[in-house]
Short mmCIF file of C-alpha atoms and ligand atoms in Angstrom, two decimals:
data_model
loop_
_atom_site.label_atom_id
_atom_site.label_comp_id
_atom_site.label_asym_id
_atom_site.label_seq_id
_atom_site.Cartn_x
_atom_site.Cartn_y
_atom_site.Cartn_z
CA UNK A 1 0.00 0.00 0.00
CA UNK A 2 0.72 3.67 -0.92
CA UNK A 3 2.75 5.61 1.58
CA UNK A 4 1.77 9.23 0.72
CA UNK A 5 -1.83 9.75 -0.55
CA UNK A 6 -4.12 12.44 -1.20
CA UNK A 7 -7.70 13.08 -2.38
CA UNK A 8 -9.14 16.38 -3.25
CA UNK A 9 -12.58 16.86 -4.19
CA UNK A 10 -15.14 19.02 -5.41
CA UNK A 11 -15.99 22.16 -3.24
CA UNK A 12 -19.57 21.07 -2.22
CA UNK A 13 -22.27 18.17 -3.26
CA UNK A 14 -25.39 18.31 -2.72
CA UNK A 15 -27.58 15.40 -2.98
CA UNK A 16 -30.78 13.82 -2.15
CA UNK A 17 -34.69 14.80 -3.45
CA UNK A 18 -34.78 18.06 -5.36
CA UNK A 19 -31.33 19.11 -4.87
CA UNK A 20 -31.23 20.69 -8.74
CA UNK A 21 -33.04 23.88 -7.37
CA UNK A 22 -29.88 24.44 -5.74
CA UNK A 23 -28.64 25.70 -8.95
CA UNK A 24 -30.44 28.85 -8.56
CA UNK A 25 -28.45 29.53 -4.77
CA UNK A 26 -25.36 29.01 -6.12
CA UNK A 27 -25.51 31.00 -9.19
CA UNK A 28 -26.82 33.74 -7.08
CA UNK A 29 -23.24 32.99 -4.62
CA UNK A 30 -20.73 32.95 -7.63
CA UNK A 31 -22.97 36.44 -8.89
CA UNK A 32 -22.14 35.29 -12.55
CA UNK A 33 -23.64 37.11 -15.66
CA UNK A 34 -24.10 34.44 -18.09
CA UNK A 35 -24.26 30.61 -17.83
CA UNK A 36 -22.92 28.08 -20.54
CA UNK A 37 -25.44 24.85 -19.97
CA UNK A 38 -23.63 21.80 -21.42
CA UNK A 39 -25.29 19.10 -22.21
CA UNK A 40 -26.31 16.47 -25.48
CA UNK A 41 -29.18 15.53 -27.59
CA UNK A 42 -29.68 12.32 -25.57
CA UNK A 43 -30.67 14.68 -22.26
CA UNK A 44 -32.38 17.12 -24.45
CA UNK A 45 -34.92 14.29 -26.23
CA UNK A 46 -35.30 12.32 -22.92
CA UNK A 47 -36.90 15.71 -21.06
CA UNK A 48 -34.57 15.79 -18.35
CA UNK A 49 -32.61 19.53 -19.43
CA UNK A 50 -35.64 21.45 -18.26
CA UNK A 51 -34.95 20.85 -14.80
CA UNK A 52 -31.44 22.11 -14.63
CA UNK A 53 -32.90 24.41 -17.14
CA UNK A 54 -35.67 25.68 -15.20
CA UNK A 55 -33.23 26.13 -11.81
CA UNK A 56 -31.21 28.29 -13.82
CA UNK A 57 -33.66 30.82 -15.05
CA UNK A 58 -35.44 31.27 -11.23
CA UNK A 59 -31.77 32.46 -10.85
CA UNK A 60 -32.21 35.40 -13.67
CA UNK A 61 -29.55 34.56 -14.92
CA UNK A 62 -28.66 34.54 -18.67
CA UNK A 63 -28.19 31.14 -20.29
CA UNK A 64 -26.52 29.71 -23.59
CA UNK A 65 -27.23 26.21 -24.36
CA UNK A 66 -24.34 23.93 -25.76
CA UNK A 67 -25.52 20.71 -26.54
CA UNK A 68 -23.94 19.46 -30.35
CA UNK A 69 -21.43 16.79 -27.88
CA UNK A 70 -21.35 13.51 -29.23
CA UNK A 71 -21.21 10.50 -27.38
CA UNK A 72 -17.08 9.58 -26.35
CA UNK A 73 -15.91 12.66 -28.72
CA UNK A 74 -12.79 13.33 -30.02
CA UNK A 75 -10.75 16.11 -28.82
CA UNK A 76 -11.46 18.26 -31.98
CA UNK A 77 -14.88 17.98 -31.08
CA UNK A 78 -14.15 19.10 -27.73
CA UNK A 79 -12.10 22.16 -28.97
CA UNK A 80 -15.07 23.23 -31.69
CA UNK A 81 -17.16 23.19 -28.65
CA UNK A 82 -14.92 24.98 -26.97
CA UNK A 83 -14.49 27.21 -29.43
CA UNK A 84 -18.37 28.24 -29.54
CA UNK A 85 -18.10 28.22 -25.85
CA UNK A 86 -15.28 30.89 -25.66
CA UNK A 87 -17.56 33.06 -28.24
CA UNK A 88 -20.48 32.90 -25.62
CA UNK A 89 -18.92 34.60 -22.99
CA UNK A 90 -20.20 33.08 -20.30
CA UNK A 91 -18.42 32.90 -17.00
CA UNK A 92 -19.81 29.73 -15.42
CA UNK A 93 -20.67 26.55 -16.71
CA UNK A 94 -23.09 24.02 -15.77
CA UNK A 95 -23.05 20.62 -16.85
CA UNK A 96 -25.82 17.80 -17.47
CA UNK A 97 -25.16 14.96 -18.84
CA UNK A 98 -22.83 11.62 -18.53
CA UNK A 99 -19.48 11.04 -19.01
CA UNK A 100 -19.08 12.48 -22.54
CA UNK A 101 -20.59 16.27 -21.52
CA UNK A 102 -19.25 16.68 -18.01
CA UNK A 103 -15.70 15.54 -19.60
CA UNK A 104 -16.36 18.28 -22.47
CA UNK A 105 -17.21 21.00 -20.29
CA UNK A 106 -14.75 20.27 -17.31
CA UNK A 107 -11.99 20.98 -20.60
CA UNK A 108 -14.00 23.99 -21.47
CA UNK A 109 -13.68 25.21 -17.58
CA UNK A 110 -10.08 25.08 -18.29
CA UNK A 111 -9.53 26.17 -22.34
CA UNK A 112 -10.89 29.61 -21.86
CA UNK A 113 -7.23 30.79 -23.20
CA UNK A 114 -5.35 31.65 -26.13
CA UNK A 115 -2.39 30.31 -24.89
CA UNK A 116 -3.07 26.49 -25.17
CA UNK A 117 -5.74 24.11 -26.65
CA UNK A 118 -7.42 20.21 -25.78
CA UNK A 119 -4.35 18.85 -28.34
CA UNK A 120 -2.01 20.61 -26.18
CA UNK A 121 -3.01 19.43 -23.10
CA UNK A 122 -2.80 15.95 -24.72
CA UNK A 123 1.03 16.68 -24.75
CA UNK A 124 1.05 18.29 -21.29
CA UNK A 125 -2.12 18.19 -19.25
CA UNK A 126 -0.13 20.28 -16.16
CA UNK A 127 -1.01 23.15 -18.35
CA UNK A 128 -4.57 23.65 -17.57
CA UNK A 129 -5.35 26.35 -15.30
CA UNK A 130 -9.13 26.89 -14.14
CA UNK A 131 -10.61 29.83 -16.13
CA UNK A 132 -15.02 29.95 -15.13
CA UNK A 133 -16.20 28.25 -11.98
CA UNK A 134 -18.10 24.71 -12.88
CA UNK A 135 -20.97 22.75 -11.95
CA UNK A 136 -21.22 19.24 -12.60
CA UNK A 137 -24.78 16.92 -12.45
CA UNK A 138 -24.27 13.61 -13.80
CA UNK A 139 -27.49 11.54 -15.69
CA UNK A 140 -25.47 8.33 -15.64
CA UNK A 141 -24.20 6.68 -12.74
CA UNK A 142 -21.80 6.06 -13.81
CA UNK A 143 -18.29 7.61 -14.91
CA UNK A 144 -17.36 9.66 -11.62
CA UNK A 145 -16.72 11.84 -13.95
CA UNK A 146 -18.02 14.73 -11.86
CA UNK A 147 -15.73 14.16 -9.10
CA UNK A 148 -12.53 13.09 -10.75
CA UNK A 149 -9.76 15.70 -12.18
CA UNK A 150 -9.80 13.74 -15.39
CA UNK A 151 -11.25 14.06 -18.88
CA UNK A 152 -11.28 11.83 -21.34
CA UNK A 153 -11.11 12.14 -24.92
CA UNK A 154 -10.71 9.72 -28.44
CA UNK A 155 -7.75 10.41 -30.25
CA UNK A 156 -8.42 8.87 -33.78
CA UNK A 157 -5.00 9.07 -35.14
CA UNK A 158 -3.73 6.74 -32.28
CA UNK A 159 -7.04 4.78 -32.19
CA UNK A 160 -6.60 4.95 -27.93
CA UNK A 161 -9.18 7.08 -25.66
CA UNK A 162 -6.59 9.18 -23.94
CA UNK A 163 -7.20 10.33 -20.06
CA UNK A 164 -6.54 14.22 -19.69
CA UNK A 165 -5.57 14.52 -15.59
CA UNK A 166 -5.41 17.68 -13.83
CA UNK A 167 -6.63 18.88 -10.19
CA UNK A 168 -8.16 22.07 -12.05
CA UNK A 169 -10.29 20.26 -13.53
CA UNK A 170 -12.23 19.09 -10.65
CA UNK A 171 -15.71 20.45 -9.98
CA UNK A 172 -16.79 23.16 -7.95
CA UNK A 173 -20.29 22.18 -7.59
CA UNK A 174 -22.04 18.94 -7.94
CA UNK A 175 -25.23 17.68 -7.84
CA UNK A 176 -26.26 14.51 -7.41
CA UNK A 177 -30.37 14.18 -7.85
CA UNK A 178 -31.50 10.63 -8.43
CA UNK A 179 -34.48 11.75 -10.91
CA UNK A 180 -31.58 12.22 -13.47
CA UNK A 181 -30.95 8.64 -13.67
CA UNK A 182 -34.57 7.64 -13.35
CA UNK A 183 -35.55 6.89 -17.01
CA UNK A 184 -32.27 6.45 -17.98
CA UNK A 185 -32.62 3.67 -20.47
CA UNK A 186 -31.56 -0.11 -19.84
CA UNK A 187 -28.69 -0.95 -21.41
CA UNK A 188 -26.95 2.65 -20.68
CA UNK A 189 -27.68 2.06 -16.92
CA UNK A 190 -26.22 -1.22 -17.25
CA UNK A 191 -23.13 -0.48 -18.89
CA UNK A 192 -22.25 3.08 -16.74
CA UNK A 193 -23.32 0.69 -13.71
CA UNK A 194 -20.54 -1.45 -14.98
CA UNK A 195 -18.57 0.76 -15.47
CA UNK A 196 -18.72 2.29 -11.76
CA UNK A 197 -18.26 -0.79 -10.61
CA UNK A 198 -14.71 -1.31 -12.25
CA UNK A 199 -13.72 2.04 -10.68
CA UNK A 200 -14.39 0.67 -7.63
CA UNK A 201 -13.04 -2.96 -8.00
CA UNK A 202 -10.06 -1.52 -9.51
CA UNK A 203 -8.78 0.94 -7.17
CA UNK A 204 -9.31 -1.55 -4.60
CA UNK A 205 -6.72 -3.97 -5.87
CA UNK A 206 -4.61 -1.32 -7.56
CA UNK A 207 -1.18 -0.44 -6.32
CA UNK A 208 -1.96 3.30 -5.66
CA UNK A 209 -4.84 2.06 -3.03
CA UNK A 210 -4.57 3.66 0.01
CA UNK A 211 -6.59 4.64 3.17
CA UNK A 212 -8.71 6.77 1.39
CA UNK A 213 -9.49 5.48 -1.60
CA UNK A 214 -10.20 2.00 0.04
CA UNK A 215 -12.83 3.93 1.95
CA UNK A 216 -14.64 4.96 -0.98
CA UNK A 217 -14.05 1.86 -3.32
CA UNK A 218 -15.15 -0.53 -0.41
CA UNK A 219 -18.27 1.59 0.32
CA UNK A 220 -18.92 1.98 -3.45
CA UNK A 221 -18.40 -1.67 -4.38
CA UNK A 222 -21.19 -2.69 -1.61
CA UNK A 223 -23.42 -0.30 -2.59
CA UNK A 224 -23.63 -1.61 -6.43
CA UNK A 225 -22.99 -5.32 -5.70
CA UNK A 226 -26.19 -4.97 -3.61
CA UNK A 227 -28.21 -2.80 -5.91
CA UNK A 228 -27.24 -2.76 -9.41
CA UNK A 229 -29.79 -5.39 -10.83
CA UNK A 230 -32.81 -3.71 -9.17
CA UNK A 231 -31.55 -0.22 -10.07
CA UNK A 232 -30.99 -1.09 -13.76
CA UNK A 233 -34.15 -3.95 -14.01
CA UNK A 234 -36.71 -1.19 -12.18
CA UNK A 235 -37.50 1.76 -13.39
CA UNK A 236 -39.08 2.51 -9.76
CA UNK A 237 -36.30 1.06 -7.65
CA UNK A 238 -35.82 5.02 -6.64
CA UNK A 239 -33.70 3.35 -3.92
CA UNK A 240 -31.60 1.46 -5.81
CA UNK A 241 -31.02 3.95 -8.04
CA UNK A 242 -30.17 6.69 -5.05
CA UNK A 243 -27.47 4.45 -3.81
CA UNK A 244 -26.35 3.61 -7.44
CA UNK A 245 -25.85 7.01 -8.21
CA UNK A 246 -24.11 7.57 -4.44
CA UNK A 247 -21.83 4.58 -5.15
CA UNK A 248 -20.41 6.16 -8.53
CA UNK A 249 -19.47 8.79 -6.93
CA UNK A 250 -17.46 6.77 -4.63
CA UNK A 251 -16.06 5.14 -7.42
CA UNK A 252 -15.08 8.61 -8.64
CA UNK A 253 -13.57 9.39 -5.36
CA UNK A 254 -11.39 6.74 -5.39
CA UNK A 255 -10.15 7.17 -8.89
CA UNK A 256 -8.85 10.22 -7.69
CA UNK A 257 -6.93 8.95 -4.52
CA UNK A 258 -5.55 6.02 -6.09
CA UNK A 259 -6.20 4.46 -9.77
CA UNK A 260 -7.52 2.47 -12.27
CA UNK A 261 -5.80 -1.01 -13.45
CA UNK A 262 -5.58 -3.19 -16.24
CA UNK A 263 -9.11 -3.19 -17.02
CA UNK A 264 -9.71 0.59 -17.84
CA UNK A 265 -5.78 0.24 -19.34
CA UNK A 266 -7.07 -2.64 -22.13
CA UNK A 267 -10.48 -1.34 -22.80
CA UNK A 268 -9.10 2.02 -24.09
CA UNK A 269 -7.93 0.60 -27.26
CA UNK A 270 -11.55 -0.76 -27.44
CA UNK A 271 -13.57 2.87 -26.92
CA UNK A 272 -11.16 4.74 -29.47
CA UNK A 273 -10.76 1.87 -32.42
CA UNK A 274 -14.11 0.18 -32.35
CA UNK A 275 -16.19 2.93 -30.96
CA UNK A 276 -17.36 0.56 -28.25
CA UNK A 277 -18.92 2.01 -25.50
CA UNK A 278 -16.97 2.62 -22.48
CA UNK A 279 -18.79 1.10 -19.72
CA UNK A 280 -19.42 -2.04 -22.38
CA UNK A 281 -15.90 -2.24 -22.88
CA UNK A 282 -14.55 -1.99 -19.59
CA UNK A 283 -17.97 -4.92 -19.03
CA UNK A 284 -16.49 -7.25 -21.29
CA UNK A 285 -12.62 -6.87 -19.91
CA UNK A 286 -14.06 -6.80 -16.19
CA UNK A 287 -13.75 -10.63 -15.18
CA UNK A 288 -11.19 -11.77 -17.12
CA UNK A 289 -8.75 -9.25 -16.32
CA UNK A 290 -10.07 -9.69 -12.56
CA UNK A 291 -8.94 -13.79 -13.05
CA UNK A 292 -5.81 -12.62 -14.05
CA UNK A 293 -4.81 -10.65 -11.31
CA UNK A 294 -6.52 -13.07 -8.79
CA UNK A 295 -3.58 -14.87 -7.62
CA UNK A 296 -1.88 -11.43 -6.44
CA UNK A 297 -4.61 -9.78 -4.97
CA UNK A 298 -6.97 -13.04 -3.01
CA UNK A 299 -6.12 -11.15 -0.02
CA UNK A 300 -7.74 -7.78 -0.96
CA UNK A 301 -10.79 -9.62 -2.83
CA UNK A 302 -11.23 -11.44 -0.03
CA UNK A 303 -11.67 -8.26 2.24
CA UNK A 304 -14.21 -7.23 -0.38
CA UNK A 305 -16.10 -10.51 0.00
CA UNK A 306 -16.43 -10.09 3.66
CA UNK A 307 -17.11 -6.47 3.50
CA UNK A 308 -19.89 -6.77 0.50
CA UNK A 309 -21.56 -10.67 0.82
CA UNK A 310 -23.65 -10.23 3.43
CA UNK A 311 -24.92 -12.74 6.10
CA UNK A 312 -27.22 -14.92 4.82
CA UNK A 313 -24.96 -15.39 1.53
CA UNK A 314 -22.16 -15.97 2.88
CA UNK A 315 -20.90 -19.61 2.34
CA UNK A 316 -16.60 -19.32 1.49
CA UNK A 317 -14.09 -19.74 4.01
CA UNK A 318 -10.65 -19.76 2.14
CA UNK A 319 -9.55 -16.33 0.71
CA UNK A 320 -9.17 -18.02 -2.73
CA UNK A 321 -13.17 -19.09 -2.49
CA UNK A 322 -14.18 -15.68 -1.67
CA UNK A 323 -12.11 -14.07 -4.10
CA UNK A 324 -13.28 -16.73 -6.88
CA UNK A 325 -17.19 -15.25 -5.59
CA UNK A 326 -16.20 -11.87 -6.32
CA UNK A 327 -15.10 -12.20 -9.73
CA UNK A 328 -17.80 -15.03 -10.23
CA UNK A 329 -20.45 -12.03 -8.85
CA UNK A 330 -18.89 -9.91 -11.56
CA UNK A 331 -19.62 -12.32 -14.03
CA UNK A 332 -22.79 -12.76 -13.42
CA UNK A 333 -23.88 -9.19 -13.26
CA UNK A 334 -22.78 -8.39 -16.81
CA UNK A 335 -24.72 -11.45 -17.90
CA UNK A 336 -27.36 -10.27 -16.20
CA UNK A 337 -27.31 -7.07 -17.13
CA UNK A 338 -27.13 -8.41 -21.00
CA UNK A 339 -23.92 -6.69 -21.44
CA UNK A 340 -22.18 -8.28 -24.01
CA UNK A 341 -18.99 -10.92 -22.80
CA UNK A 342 -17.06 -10.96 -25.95
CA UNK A 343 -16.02 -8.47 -28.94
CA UNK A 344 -17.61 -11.14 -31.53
CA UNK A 345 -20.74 -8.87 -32.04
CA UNK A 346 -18.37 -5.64 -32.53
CA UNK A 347 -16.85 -7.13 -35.80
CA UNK A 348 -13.32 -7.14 -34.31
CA UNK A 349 -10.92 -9.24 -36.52
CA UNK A 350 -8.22 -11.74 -35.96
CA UNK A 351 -5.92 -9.74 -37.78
CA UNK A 352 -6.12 -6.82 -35.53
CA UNK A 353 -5.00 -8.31 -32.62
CA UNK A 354 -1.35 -7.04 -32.47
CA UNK A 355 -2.66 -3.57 -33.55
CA UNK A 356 -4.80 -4.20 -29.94
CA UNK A 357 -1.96 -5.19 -27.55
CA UNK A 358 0.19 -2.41 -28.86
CA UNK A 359 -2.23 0.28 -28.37
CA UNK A 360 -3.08 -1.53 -24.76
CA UNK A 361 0.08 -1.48 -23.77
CA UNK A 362 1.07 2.49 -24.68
CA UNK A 363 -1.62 2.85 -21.58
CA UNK A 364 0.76 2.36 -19.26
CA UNK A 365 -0.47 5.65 -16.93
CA UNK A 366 -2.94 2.94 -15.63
CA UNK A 367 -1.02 -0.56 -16.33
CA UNK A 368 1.43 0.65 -13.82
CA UNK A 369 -1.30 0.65 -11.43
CA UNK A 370 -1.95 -2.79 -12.05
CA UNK A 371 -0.68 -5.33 -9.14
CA UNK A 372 0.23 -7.95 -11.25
CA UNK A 373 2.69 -6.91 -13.71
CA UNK A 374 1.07 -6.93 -17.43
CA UNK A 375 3.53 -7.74 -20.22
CA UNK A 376 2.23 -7.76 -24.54
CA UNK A 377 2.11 -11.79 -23.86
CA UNK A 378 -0.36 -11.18 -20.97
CA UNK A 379 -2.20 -8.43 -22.41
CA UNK A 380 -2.44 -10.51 -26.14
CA UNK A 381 -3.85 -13.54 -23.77
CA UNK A 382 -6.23 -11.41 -22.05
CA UNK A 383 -7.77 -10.10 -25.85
CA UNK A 384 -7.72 -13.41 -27.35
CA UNK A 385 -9.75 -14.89 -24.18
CA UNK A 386 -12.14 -11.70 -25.12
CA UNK A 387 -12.30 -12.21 -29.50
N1 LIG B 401 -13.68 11.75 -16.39
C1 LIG B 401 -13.69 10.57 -15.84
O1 LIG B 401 -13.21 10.39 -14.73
C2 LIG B 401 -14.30 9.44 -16.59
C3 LIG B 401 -14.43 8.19 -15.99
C4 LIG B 401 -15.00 7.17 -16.73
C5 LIG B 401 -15.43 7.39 -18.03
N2 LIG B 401 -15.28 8.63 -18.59
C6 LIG B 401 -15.71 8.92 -19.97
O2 LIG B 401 -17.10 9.22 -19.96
C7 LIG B 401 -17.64 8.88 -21.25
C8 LIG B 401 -18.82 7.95 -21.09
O3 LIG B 401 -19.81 8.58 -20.28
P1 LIG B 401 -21.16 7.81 -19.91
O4 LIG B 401 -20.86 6.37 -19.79
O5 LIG B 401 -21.73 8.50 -18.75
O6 LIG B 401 -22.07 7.96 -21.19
P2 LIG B 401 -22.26 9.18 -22.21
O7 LIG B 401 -22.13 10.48 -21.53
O8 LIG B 401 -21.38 8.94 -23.39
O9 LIG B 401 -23.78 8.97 -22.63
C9 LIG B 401 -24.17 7.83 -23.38
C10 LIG B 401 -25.55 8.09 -23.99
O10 LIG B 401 -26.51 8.10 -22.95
C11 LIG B 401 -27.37 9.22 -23.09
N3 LIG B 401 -27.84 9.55 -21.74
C12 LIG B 401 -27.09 9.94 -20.70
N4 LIG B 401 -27.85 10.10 -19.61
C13 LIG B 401 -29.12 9.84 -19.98
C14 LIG B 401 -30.36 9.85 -19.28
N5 LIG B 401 -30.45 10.13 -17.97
N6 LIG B 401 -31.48 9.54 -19.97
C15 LIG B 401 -31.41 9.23 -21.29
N7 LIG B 401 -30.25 9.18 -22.00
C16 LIG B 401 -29.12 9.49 -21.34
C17 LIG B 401 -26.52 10.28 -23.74
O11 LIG B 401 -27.32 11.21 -24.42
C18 LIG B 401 -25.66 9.43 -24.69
O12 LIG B 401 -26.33 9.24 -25.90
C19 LIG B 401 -16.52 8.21 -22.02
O13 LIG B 401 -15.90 9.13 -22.90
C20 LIG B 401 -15.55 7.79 -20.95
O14 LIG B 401 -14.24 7.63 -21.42
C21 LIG B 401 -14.74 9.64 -17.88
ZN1 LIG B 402 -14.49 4.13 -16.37
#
């Protein structure tokens, strides 16, 4: 375990029923002129904008609405959006959306300068320097995104999703209101559930855990191991979805103390060459990569057994049974969840294998992170097991 940590976080959440209305208190604290409202055409068509929407204007404030982001964009998407964003002259920015809009607008938080654009903080991401104050409410849970100081965008010409990581860009504000995720469809609740539940899983046996990010990775992990086939399966598991939405968080909480692993290292190649999904991606990497690393971290998925099976399941006694019931629990929640367990219906060839394990293995921000070591053999072994 880490010897020196640290986790910083957003200024102040606020959570629980009807907590968008805060928006109106706090743009009437930060006494800004004019609001850019990120968010996409998902949000927009699914009704949910007019409540951030309608917070914002009991504030009197004026708004611009940004909302061309496509899903996982590339980072000349971002900087067109940017672009318009920089023309609007707003001087706050509030964010609705999943992973893909908070991501775009926590860049635009920092881009509102001449001196450097999203392709050069590719090159050197200690460049970015908060410019408007930013408020962050997430409609998948999900990414973490709106706690974590990373954005991430696809970067065709190397066919990788590439992690942008700087404490400026964490949030000022975030809300966390459960009716955001309440309609969110199936198979996108099941895949950012996933998803939030390899943040957690992953920090937990990476080599940057530490006190804090155990905290919130432990916490998180129970909270979706318990809840994630109600929350996804029904629509009025409000519950379910409450704690789902609670436990990404978590999971974005311990990103930032500590790190993702192998699993969020090989599915990168996945989001930026195939255009797969990232919370399907990471899905379909989830157990195997978990088998992999088994026989160096029992010990820690053992703790997670005993922290997340609760009494009446509980049934192993060895730390290699429980950790075999974690990763078997992982297994079946994707099936479950009708995630897909292979890349067979993504059209990924044979051929492209080596093109695969040399993209995984430039990830190596994260790989390092992983306990067991994972060399181009290993991470080859891990895609075919996947084709
Ligand atoms: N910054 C981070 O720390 C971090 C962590 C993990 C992933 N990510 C990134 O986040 C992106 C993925 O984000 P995501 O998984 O949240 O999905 P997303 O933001 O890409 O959204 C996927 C689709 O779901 C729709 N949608 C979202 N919420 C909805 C709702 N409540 N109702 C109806 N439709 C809704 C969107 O319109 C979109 O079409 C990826 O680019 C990924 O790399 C970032
Ligand atoms: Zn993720």
């Amino acid at each position: 375990m880490l010897t020196e940590y640290n986790l910083k976080m957003p200024h102040a959440v606020y959570g629980g029923n009807n907590a968008i209305d805060k928006i109106t208190q706090i743009l009437k604290i930060e006494n800004v002129h004019r609001v850019a409202m990120f968010t996409d055409k998902g949000i927009q068509t699914s009704g949910l904008f007019t409540l951030p929407e309608s917070a914002v204007k009991a504030a009197g404030v004026d708004y611009y609405v940004l909302d061309e982001i496509p899903a996982e964009p590339t980072y000349t998407a971002v900087q067109n959006l940017v672009d318009e964003f920089k023309a609007s002259g707003a001087d706050m920015i509030v964010a609705c959306g999943g992973g893909s809009v908070m991501d775009a607008a926590k860049l635009a938080s920092v881009l509102v300068t001449n001196e450097y654009g999203v392709k050069e903080l590719l090159d050197d991401p200690s460049r970015a320097r908060k410019c408007v104050p930013i408020l962050l409410i997430p409609t998948t849970a999900g990414t973490g995104a709106e706690v974590t100081p990373n954005a991430i965008v696809a970067v065709p010409e190397k066919e990788l999703k590439v992690g942008i990581v700087n404490e400026n860009m964490i949030a000022d504000y975030v809300i966390l209101d459960a009716r955001m995720i309440k309609n969110l469809p199936r198979p996108i609740a099941a895949a950012t559930g996933v998803d939030a539940l390899a943040h957690c899983i992953e920090c937990f046996t990476s080599n940057k855990a530490n006190p804090f990010s155990d905290l919130y990775a432990l916490e998180g992990l129970d909270l979706i191991l318990n809840n994630i086939e109600k929350a996804c399966d029904d629509p009025e598991a409000m519950d379910a979805k409450n704690k789902m939405q609670i436990a990404a968080y978590y999971g974005g909480l311990a990103i930032t103390a500590s790190g993702t692993t192998a699993v969020h290292a090989l599915s990168y190649p996945l989001g930026g060459k195939y255009h797969i999904a990232h919370g399907v991606s990471n899905a379909i990497l989830l157990a195997p990569v978990m088998r992999f690393n088994a026989p160096v971290c029992e010990e820690r998925l053992a703790q997670a057994y005993d922290r997340c099976c609760h009494e009446e399941l509980k049934t192993c006694h060895t730390p290699q049974e429980k950790a075999n019931w974690v990763i078997t629990r992982l297994e079946n929640i994707v099936r479950h969840l009708d995630i897909p367990t292979s890349l067979k219906e993504f059209g990924v060839p044979r051929e492209d294998l080596d093109g695969l394990v040399e993209a995984g293995m430039q990830v190596q921000r994260l790989l390092v992170n992983n306990m067991r070591t994972v060399t181009a053999e290993d991470a080859r072994n891990l895609y075919l097991q996947i084709m």
